[in-house]
XYZ file of C-alpha atoms in Angstrom:
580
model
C 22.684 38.261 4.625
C 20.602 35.842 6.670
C 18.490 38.263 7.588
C 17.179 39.382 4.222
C 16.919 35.819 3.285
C 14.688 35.621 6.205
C 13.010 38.731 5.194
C 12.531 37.728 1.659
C 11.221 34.444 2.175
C 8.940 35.882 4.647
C 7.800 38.251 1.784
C 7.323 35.476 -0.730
C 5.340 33.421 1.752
C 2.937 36.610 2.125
C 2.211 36.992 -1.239
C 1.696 33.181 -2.080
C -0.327 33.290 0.863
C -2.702 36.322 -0.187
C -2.968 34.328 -3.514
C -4.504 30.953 -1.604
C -6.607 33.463 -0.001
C -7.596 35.280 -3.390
C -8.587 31.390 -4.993
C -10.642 31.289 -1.531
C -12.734 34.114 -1.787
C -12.564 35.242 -5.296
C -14.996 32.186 -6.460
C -17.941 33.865 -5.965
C -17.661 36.885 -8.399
C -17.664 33.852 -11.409
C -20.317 31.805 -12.544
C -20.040 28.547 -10.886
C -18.481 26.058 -12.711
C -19.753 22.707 -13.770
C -18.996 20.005 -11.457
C -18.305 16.219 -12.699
C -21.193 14.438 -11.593
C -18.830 11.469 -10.883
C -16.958 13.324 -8.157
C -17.398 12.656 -4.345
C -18.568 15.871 -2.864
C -17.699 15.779 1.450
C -20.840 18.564 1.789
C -23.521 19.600 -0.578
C -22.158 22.760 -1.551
C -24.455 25.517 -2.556
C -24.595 26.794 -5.872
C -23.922 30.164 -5.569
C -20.673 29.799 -7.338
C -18.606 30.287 -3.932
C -17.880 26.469 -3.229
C -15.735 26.557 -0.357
C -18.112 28.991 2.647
C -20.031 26.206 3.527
C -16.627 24.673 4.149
C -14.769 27.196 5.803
C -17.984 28.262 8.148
C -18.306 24.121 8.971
C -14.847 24.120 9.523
C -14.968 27.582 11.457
C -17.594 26.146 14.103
C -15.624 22.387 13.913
C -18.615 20.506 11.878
C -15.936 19.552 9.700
C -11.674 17.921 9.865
C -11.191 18.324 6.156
C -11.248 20.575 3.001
C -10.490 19.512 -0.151
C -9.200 22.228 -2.844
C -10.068 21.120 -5.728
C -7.066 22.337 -8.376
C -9.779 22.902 -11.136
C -11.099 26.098 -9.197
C -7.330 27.329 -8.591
C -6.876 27.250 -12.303
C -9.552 29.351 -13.174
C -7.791 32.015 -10.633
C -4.515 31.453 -11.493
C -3.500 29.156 -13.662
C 0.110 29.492 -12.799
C -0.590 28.412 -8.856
C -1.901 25.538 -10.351
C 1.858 24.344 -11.842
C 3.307 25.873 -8.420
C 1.002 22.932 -6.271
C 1.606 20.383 -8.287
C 5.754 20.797 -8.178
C 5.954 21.556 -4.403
C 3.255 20.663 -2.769
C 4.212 20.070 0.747
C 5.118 24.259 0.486
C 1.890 24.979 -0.862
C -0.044 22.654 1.645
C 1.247 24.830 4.492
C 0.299 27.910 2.682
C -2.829 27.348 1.814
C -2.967 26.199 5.448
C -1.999 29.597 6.750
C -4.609 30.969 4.251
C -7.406 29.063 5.922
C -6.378 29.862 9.429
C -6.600 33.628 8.703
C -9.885 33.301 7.194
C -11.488 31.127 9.750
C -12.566 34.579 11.790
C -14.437 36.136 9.284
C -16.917 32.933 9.299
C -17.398 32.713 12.417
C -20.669 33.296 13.440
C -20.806 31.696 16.762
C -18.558 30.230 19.609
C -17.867 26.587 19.599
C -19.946 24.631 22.389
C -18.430 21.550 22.000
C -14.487 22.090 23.371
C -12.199 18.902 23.644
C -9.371 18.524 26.503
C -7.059 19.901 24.106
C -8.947 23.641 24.374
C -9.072 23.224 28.038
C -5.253 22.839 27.969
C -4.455 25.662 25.806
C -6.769 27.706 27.561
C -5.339 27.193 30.813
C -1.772 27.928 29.549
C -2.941 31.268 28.344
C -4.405 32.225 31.381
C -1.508 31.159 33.563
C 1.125 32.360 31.175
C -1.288 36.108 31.556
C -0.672 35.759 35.315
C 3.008 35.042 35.597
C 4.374 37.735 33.245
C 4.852 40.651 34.145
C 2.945 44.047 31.780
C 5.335 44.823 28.481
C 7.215 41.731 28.836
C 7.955 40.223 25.826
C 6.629 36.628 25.094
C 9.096 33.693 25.434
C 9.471 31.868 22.029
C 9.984 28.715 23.315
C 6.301 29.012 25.198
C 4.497 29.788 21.909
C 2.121 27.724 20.546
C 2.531 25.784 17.383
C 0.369 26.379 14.390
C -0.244 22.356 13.984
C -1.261 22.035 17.385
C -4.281 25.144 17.063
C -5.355 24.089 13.668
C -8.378 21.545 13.748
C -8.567 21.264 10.166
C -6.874 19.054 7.688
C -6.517 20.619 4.052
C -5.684 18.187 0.940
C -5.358 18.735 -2.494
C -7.821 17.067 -5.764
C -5.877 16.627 -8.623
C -6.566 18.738 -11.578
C -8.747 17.116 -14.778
C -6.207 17.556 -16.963
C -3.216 15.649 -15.438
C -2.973 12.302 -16.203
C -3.177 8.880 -13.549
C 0.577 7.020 -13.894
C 1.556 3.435 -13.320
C 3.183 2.925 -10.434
C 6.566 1.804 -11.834
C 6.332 5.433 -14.124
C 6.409 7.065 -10.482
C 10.694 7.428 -9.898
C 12.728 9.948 -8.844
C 11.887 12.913 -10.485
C 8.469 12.898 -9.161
C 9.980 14.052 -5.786
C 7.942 15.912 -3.762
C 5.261 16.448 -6.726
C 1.538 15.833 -6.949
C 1.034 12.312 -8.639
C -2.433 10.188 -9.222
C -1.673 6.603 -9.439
C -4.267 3.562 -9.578
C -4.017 0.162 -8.785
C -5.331 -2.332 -6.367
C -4.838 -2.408 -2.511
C -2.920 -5.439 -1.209
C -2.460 -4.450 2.126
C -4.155 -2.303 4.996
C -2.997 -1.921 8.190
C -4.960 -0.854 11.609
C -5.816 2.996 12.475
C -3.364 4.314 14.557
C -2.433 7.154 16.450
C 0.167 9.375 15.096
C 2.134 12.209 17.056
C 2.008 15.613 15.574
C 3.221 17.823 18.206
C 5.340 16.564 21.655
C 4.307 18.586 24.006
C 7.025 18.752 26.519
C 6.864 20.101 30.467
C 10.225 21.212 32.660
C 10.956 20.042 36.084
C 12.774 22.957 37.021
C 11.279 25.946 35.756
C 7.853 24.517 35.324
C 8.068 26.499 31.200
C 6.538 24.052 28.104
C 8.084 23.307 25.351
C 6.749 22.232 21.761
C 8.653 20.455 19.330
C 6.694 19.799 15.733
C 7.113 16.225 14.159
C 7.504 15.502 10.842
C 8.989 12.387 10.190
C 8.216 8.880 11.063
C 10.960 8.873 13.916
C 11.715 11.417 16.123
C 14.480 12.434 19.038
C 12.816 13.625 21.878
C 14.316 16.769 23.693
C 15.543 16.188 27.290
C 17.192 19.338 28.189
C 15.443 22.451 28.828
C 15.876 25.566 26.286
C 13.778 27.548 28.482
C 15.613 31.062 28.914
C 14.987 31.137 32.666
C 16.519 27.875 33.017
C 19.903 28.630 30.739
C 20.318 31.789 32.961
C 20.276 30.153 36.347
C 21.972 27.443 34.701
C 19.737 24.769 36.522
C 19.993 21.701 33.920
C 16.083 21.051 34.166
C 14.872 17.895 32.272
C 11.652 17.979 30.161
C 8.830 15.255 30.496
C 6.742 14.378 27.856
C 3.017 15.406 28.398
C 0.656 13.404 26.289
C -2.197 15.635 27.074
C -1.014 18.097 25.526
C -0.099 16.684 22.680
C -1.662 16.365 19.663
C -2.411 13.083 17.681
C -4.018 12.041 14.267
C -5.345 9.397 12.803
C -2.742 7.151 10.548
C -3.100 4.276 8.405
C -0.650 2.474 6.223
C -1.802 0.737 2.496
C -0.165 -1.205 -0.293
C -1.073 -0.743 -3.674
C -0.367 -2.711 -6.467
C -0.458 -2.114 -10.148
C -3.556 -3.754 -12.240
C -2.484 -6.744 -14.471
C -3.088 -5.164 -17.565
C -0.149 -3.047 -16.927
C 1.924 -5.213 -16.529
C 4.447 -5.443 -18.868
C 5.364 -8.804 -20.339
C 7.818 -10.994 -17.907
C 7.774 -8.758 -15.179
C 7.132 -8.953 -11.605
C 3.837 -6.147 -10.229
C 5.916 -3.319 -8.892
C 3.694 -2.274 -5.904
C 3.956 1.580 -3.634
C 3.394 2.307 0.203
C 0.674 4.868 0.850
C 0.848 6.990 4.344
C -3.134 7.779 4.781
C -4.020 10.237 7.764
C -6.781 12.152 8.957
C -9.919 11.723 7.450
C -8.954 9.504 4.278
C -8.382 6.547 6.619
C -10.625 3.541 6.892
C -11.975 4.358 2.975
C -10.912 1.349 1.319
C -10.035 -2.191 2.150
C -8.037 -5.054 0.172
C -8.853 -5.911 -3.108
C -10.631 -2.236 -4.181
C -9.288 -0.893 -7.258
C -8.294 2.523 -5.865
C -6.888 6.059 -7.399
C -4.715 7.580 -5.100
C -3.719 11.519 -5.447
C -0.679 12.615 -2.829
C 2.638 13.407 -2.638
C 5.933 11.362 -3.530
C 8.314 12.074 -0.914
C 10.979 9.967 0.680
C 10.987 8.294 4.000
C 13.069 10.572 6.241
C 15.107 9.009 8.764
C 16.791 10.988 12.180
C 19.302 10.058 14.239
C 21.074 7.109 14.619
C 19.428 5.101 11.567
C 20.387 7.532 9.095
C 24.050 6.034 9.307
C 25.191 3.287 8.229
C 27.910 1.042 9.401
C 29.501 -0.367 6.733
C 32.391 -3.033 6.946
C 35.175 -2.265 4.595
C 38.858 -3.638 3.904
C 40.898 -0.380 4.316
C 43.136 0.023 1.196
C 47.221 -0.413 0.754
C 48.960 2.166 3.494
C 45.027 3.503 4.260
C 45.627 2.061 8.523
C 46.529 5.232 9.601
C 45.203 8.061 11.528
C 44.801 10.300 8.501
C 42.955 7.768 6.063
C 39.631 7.742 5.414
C 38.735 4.764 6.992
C 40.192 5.209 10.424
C 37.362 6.311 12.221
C 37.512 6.832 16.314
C 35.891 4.240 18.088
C 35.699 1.954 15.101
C 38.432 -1.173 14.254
C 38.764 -3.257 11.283
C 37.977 -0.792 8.862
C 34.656 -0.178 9.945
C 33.075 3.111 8.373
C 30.408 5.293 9.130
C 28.725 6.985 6.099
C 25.459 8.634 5.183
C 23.166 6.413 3.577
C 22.413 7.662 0.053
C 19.563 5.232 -0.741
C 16.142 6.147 1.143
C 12.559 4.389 1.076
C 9.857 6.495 -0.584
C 6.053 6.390 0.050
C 2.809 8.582 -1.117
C 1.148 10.717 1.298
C -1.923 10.386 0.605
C -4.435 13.738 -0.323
C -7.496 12.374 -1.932
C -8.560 8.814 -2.553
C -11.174 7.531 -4.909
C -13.031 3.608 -4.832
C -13.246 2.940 -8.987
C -16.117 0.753 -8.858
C -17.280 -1.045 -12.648
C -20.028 1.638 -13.120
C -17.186 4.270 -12.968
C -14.548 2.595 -15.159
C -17.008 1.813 -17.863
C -18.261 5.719 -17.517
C -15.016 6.657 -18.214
C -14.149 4.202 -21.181
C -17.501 4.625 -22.776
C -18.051 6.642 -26.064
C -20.754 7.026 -28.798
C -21.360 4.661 -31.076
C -20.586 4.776 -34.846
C -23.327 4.411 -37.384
C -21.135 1.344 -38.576
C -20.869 0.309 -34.961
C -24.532 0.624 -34.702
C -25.331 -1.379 -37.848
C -23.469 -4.163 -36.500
C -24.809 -4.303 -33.174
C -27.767 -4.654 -34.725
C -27.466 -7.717 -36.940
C -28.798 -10.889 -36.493
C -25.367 -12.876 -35.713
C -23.482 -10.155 -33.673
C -24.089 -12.999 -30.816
C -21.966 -15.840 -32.624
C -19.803 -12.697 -34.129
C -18.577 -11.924 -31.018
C -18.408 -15.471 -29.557
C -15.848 -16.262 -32.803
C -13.814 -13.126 -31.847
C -12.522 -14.769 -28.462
C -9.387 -16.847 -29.267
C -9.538 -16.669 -32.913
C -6.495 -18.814 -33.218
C -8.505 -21.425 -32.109
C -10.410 -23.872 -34.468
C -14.263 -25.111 -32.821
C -15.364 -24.679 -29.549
C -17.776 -22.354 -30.540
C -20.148 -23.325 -27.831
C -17.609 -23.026 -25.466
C -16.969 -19.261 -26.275
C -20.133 -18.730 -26.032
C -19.878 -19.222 -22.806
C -17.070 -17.666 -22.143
C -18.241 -14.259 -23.415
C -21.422 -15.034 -21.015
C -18.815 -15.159 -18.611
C -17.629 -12.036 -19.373
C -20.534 -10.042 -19.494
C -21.764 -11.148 -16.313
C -25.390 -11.005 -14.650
C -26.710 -8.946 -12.349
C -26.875 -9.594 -8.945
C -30.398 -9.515 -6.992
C -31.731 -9.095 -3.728
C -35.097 -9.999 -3.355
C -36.310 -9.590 0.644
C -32.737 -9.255 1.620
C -31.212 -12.490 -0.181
C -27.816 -11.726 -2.188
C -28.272 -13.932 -5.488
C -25.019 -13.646 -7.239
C -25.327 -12.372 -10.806
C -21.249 -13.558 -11.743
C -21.232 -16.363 -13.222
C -18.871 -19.723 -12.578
C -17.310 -22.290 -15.462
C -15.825 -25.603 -15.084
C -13.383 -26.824 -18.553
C -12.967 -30.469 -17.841
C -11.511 -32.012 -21.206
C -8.369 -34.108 -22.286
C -5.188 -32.866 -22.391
C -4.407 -30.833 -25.835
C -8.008 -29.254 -25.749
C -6.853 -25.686 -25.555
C -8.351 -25.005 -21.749
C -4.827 -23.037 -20.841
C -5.340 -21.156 -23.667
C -8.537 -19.851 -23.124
C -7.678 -18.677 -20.013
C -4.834 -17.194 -21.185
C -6.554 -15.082 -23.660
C -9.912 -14.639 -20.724
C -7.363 -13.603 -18.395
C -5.514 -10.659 -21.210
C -8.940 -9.568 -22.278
C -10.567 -9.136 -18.998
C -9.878 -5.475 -17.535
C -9.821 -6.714 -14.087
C -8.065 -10.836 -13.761
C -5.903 -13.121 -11.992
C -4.106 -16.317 -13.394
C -3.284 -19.001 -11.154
C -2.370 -22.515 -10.717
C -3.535 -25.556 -9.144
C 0.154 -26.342 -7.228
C 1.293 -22.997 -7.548
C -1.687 -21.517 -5.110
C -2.705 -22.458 -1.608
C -5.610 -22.008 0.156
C -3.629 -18.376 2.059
C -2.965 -17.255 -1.544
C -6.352 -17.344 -2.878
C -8.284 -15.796 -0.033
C -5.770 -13.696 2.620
C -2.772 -14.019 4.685
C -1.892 -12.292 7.538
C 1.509 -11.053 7.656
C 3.349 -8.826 10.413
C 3.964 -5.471 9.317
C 8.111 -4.733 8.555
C 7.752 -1.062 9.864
C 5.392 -1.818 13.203
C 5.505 -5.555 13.668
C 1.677 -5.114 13.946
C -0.581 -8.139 11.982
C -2.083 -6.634 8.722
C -4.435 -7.909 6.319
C -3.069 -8.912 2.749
C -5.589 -10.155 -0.151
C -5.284 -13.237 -2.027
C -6.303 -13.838 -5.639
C -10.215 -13.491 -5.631
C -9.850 -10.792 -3.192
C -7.497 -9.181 -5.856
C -9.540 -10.466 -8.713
C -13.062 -8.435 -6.811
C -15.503 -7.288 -9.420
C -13.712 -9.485 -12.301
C -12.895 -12.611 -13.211
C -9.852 -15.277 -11.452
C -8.790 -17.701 -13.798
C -7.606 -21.362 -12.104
C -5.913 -23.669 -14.245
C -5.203 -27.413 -13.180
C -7.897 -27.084 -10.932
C -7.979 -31.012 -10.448
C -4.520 -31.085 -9.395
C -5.441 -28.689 -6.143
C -5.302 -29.940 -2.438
C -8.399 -30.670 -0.686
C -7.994 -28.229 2.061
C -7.045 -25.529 -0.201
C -10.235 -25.999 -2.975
C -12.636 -25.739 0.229
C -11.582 -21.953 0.785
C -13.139 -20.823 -2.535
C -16.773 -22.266 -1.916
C -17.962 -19.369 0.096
C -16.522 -16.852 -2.842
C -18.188 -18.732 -5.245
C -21.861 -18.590 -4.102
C -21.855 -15.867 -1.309
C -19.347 -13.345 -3.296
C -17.633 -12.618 0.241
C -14.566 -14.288 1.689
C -14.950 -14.024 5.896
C -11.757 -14.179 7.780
C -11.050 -14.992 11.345
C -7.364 -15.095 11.499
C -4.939 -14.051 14.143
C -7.382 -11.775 16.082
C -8.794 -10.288 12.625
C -12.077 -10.806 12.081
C -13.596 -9.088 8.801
C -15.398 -10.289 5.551
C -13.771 -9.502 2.132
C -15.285 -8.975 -0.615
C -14.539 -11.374 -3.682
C -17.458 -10.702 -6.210
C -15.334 -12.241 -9.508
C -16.109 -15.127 -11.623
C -14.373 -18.134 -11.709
C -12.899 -19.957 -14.655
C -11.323 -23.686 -13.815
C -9.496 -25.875 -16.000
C -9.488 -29.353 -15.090
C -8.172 -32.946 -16.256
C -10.159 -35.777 -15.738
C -9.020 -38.409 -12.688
C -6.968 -40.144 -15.153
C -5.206 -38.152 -17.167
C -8.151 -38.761 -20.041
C -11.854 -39.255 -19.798
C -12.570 -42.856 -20.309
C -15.909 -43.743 -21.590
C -16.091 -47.140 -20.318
C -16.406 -45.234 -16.716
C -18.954 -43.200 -15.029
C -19.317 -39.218 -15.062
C -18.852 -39.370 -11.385
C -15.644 -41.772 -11.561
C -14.256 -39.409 -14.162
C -14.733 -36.312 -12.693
C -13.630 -37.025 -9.006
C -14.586 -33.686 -7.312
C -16.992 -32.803 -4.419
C -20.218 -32.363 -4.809
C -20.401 -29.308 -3.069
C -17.822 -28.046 -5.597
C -19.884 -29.060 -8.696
C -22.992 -27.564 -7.757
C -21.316 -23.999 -7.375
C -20.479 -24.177 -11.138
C -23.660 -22.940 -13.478
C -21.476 -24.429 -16.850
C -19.698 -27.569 -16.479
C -18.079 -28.515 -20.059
C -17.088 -31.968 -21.036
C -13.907 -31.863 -23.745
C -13.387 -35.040 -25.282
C -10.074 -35.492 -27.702
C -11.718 -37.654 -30.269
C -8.984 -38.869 -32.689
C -10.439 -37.680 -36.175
C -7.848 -36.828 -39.388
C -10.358 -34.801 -40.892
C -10.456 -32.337 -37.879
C -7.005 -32.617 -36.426
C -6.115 -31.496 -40.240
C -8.063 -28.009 -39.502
């Protein structure tokens, strides 16, 4: 019975495989299909309708790590392979892996010139493993090479058109092992690292190599030898890691958040770990507004940290040997169980930077004759200035201001100068003005914002922290408000009421757009290109007329001049307009 499972599933994986091969060659007897202009290409592809041989013959002579399949040209093949990716996608990766590997030859054209130590290892293995065996002996399992450690190619999967980008707190458990796009904004990124692939392992003894494929986050190394020369003679050799051998990629960890505008009402941002490798690291940093296309799969855990050691009182007459909680080697009702609750993270497969120009490409449509006809009338200016905060009576040169604010500049470089094109207000007015409720309503109708507080924010939260990574104890970057807030606008109420120390950090965001950082060993500049909105109180509470501008206002200089608007808001007492 095992063996025609074996068989069968061998059979299926042939025929899935000869389909990933089909969707690999077959493009070329179709018209090519139109590409969306918005997409990232890795190569300029030619447009013979055949968009993967420049890929496989770059990857064929090493000119290139990845390939991206792009779902869209699967569909037009086989529409049904499509739904087959997208459900269990780690199955397909490895297939269309396979597929790849056993096309490589046919592209081909030369040998590669550039070979890496890696080559010269497996090379010399072959050639000594050619002069130790003996004619018509059969190869020794243990001694063959794995598939992840010949492959120099990384294949990864674009999300079809058609499917859909989900919040991250829609992503639960039934998207298991699925192909999900989510978007949001990166909070965290930590450093490149080296990840194990393959453990390479040599014996003492018998002198055979051993391979051992690694797909978790944790791994057991083997210490005995399975060698069959070594379980005949019996002779116990131990196996040594060999790190040349071995073969390592690139890893990165990030921290996405969701955007504030979805959000729901009195809840906490849920945010999702994303495992980057290969050649998607080092693509975004904190405070991009990100979609992320991978796979949902859980963190598996080996060994010793996939049980749990759980105290428990043992139940009436449950102290003896034959109860469930009389475990050897374990007193006081101690149990040892299988942990049924497990992390989860997305593996990344394709990343994509949403700048402005993009979103708004996306969102935009045509305009209505009505539409038109408006935009074209004389008032559509004060129209649309009345249209922010409705509920609120006056201020009409104040929303004028604010839907300035909201449109924005544009920024300039002339000879290699950054002029800022974002545009920074100061509200400084009595108490019962409506300032918090402007921003409120700035900070709902803004696509991209952050709400803060004087007290409730320091100087850390606004720009960056540094915080030690849980799973490496490594320092990682984490973004602060304006770094969240980048390409939009961060709203600061009770701006007055902020420490000195803390108000400094925000003067280089608010002329140079760019937040530097030189904090435990990390040294990098941020960018923060958003507009700021303060609210502010006067030094005492109210203005009072019989004092200066300067004595009422009580802020820095240096702080003034950043803002282009600074509005005055007196609370005149007047029965006629208090009655409106």
């Amino acid at each position: 019975m095992a063996a025609a499972g074996a068989a069968r599933r061998a059979g299926d994986h042939d025929l899935e495989c000869a389909k990933a091969k089909a969707v690999l060659e077959g493009s070329h007897r179709r018209s090519p299909r139109k590409k969306d202009p918005r997409q990232t290409q890795t190569r300029q592809e030619e447009d013979d309708g055949f968009p993967y041989r420049q890929s496989l013959e770059a990857l064929a002579h090493r000119e290139q790590v990845a390939l991206y399949v792009d779902l869209d040209d699967v569909a037009e093949e086989d529409p049904e392979l499509v739904d087959a990716v997208c459900e269990n996608t780690k199955r397909y990766e490895r297939i269309f892996a396979d597929a790849v590997w056993q096309l490589l030859p046919q592209y081909r054209q030369r040998e590669v010139v550039h070979k890496d130590a890696l080559d010269v290892y497996i090379e010399h293995r072959l050639l000594l493993e050619g002069r130790s065996r003996e004619p018509g002996q059969p190869h020794d399992p243990q001694n063959q090479f794995p598939p992840e450690l010949m492959r120099r190619f990384e294949l990864y999967f674009k999300a079809p058109t058609s499917s859909k980008a989900r919040v991250i707190r829609e992503v639960k458990a039934d998207c298991i092992g699925k192909l999900v796009t989510v978007r949001g904004v990166v909070t965290r990124v930590s450093e490149v690292k080296p990840r194990m692939v393959v453990a390479t392992y040599s014996c003492d003894r018998c002198g055979a190599e051993t391979y051992q494929p690694i797909q978790s986050p944790n791994f057991t190394p083997l210490l005995m030898c399975p060698s069959r020369e070594c379980q005949t003679n019996q002779a116990g050799g131990r196996l040594y890691l060999q790190s040349r051998g071995s073969k390592f990629i690139k890893s990165q960890e990030l921290k996405i958040q969701e955007h504030s505008d979805q959000v729901p009402v009195g809840n906490l941002p849920r945010s999702i770990t994303v495992s980057v490798q290969g050649e998607n690291t080092r693509l975004v940093q904190p405070g991009d507004h990100v979609s992320i296309t991978g796979v949902f799969l859980p963190v598996r855990q080996t060994g010793f940290r996939q049980i749990l050691q759980v105290r428990a009182r043992p139940e009436r007459g449950g102290e003896g040997p034959g109860s469930a909680f009389a475990v050897p080697g374990l007193s006081h009702g101690g149990l040892l169980r299988q942990g049924l609750l497990s992390d989860t993270y997305l593996e990344a497969h394709h990343i994509v930077c949403m700048s402005k120009s993009e979103e708004e490409e996306q969102g935009e449509a045509e305009l209505t004759e009505d539409e038109l006809r408006h935009i074209t009338e004389e008032d559509f200016y004060d129209k649309l200035a009345a249209s922010i905060a409705p509920e609120i009576y006056g201020h009409e040169d104040v929303k004028k201001a604010l839907l300035l604010l909201l449109v924005g500049g544009v920024d300039q470089n002339p000879r290699g100068m950054k002029i800022r094109g974002n545009i920074n207000i100061c509200l400084m007015g009595d108490p019962g003005v409506a300032k918090s409720q402007l921003l409120s309503y700035i900070t709902r109708l803004a696509p991209r914002s952050q709400y803060t507080t004087g007290r409730g924010s320091s100087g850390v939260g606004l720009t960056a922290a540094v915080l030690r990574d849980p799973l490496t104890g490594e320092l990682a970057l984490e973004g602060g408000a304006l770094v969240l807030a980048d390409q939009g606008i961060c709203c600061i109420d009770e701006f007055d009421k902020m420490l000195e120390s803390d108000r400094t950090a925000i003067h280089e965001v608010m002329e140079q757009q760019t937040l530097s950082i030189a904090k435990a060993g990390i040294l990098t500049t941020l960018n923060a290109r958003c507009a700021i909105l303060a609210a502010a109180n006067p030094a005492y509470g109210r203005y009072n007329p019989k004092r200066s501008l300067e004595q009422n206002i009580q802020l820095p200089a240096a702080l003034l001049s950043r803002f282009d608007l600074l509005w005055l808001i007196q609370d005149r007492p007047d029965r006629d307009n208090d009655l409106r």
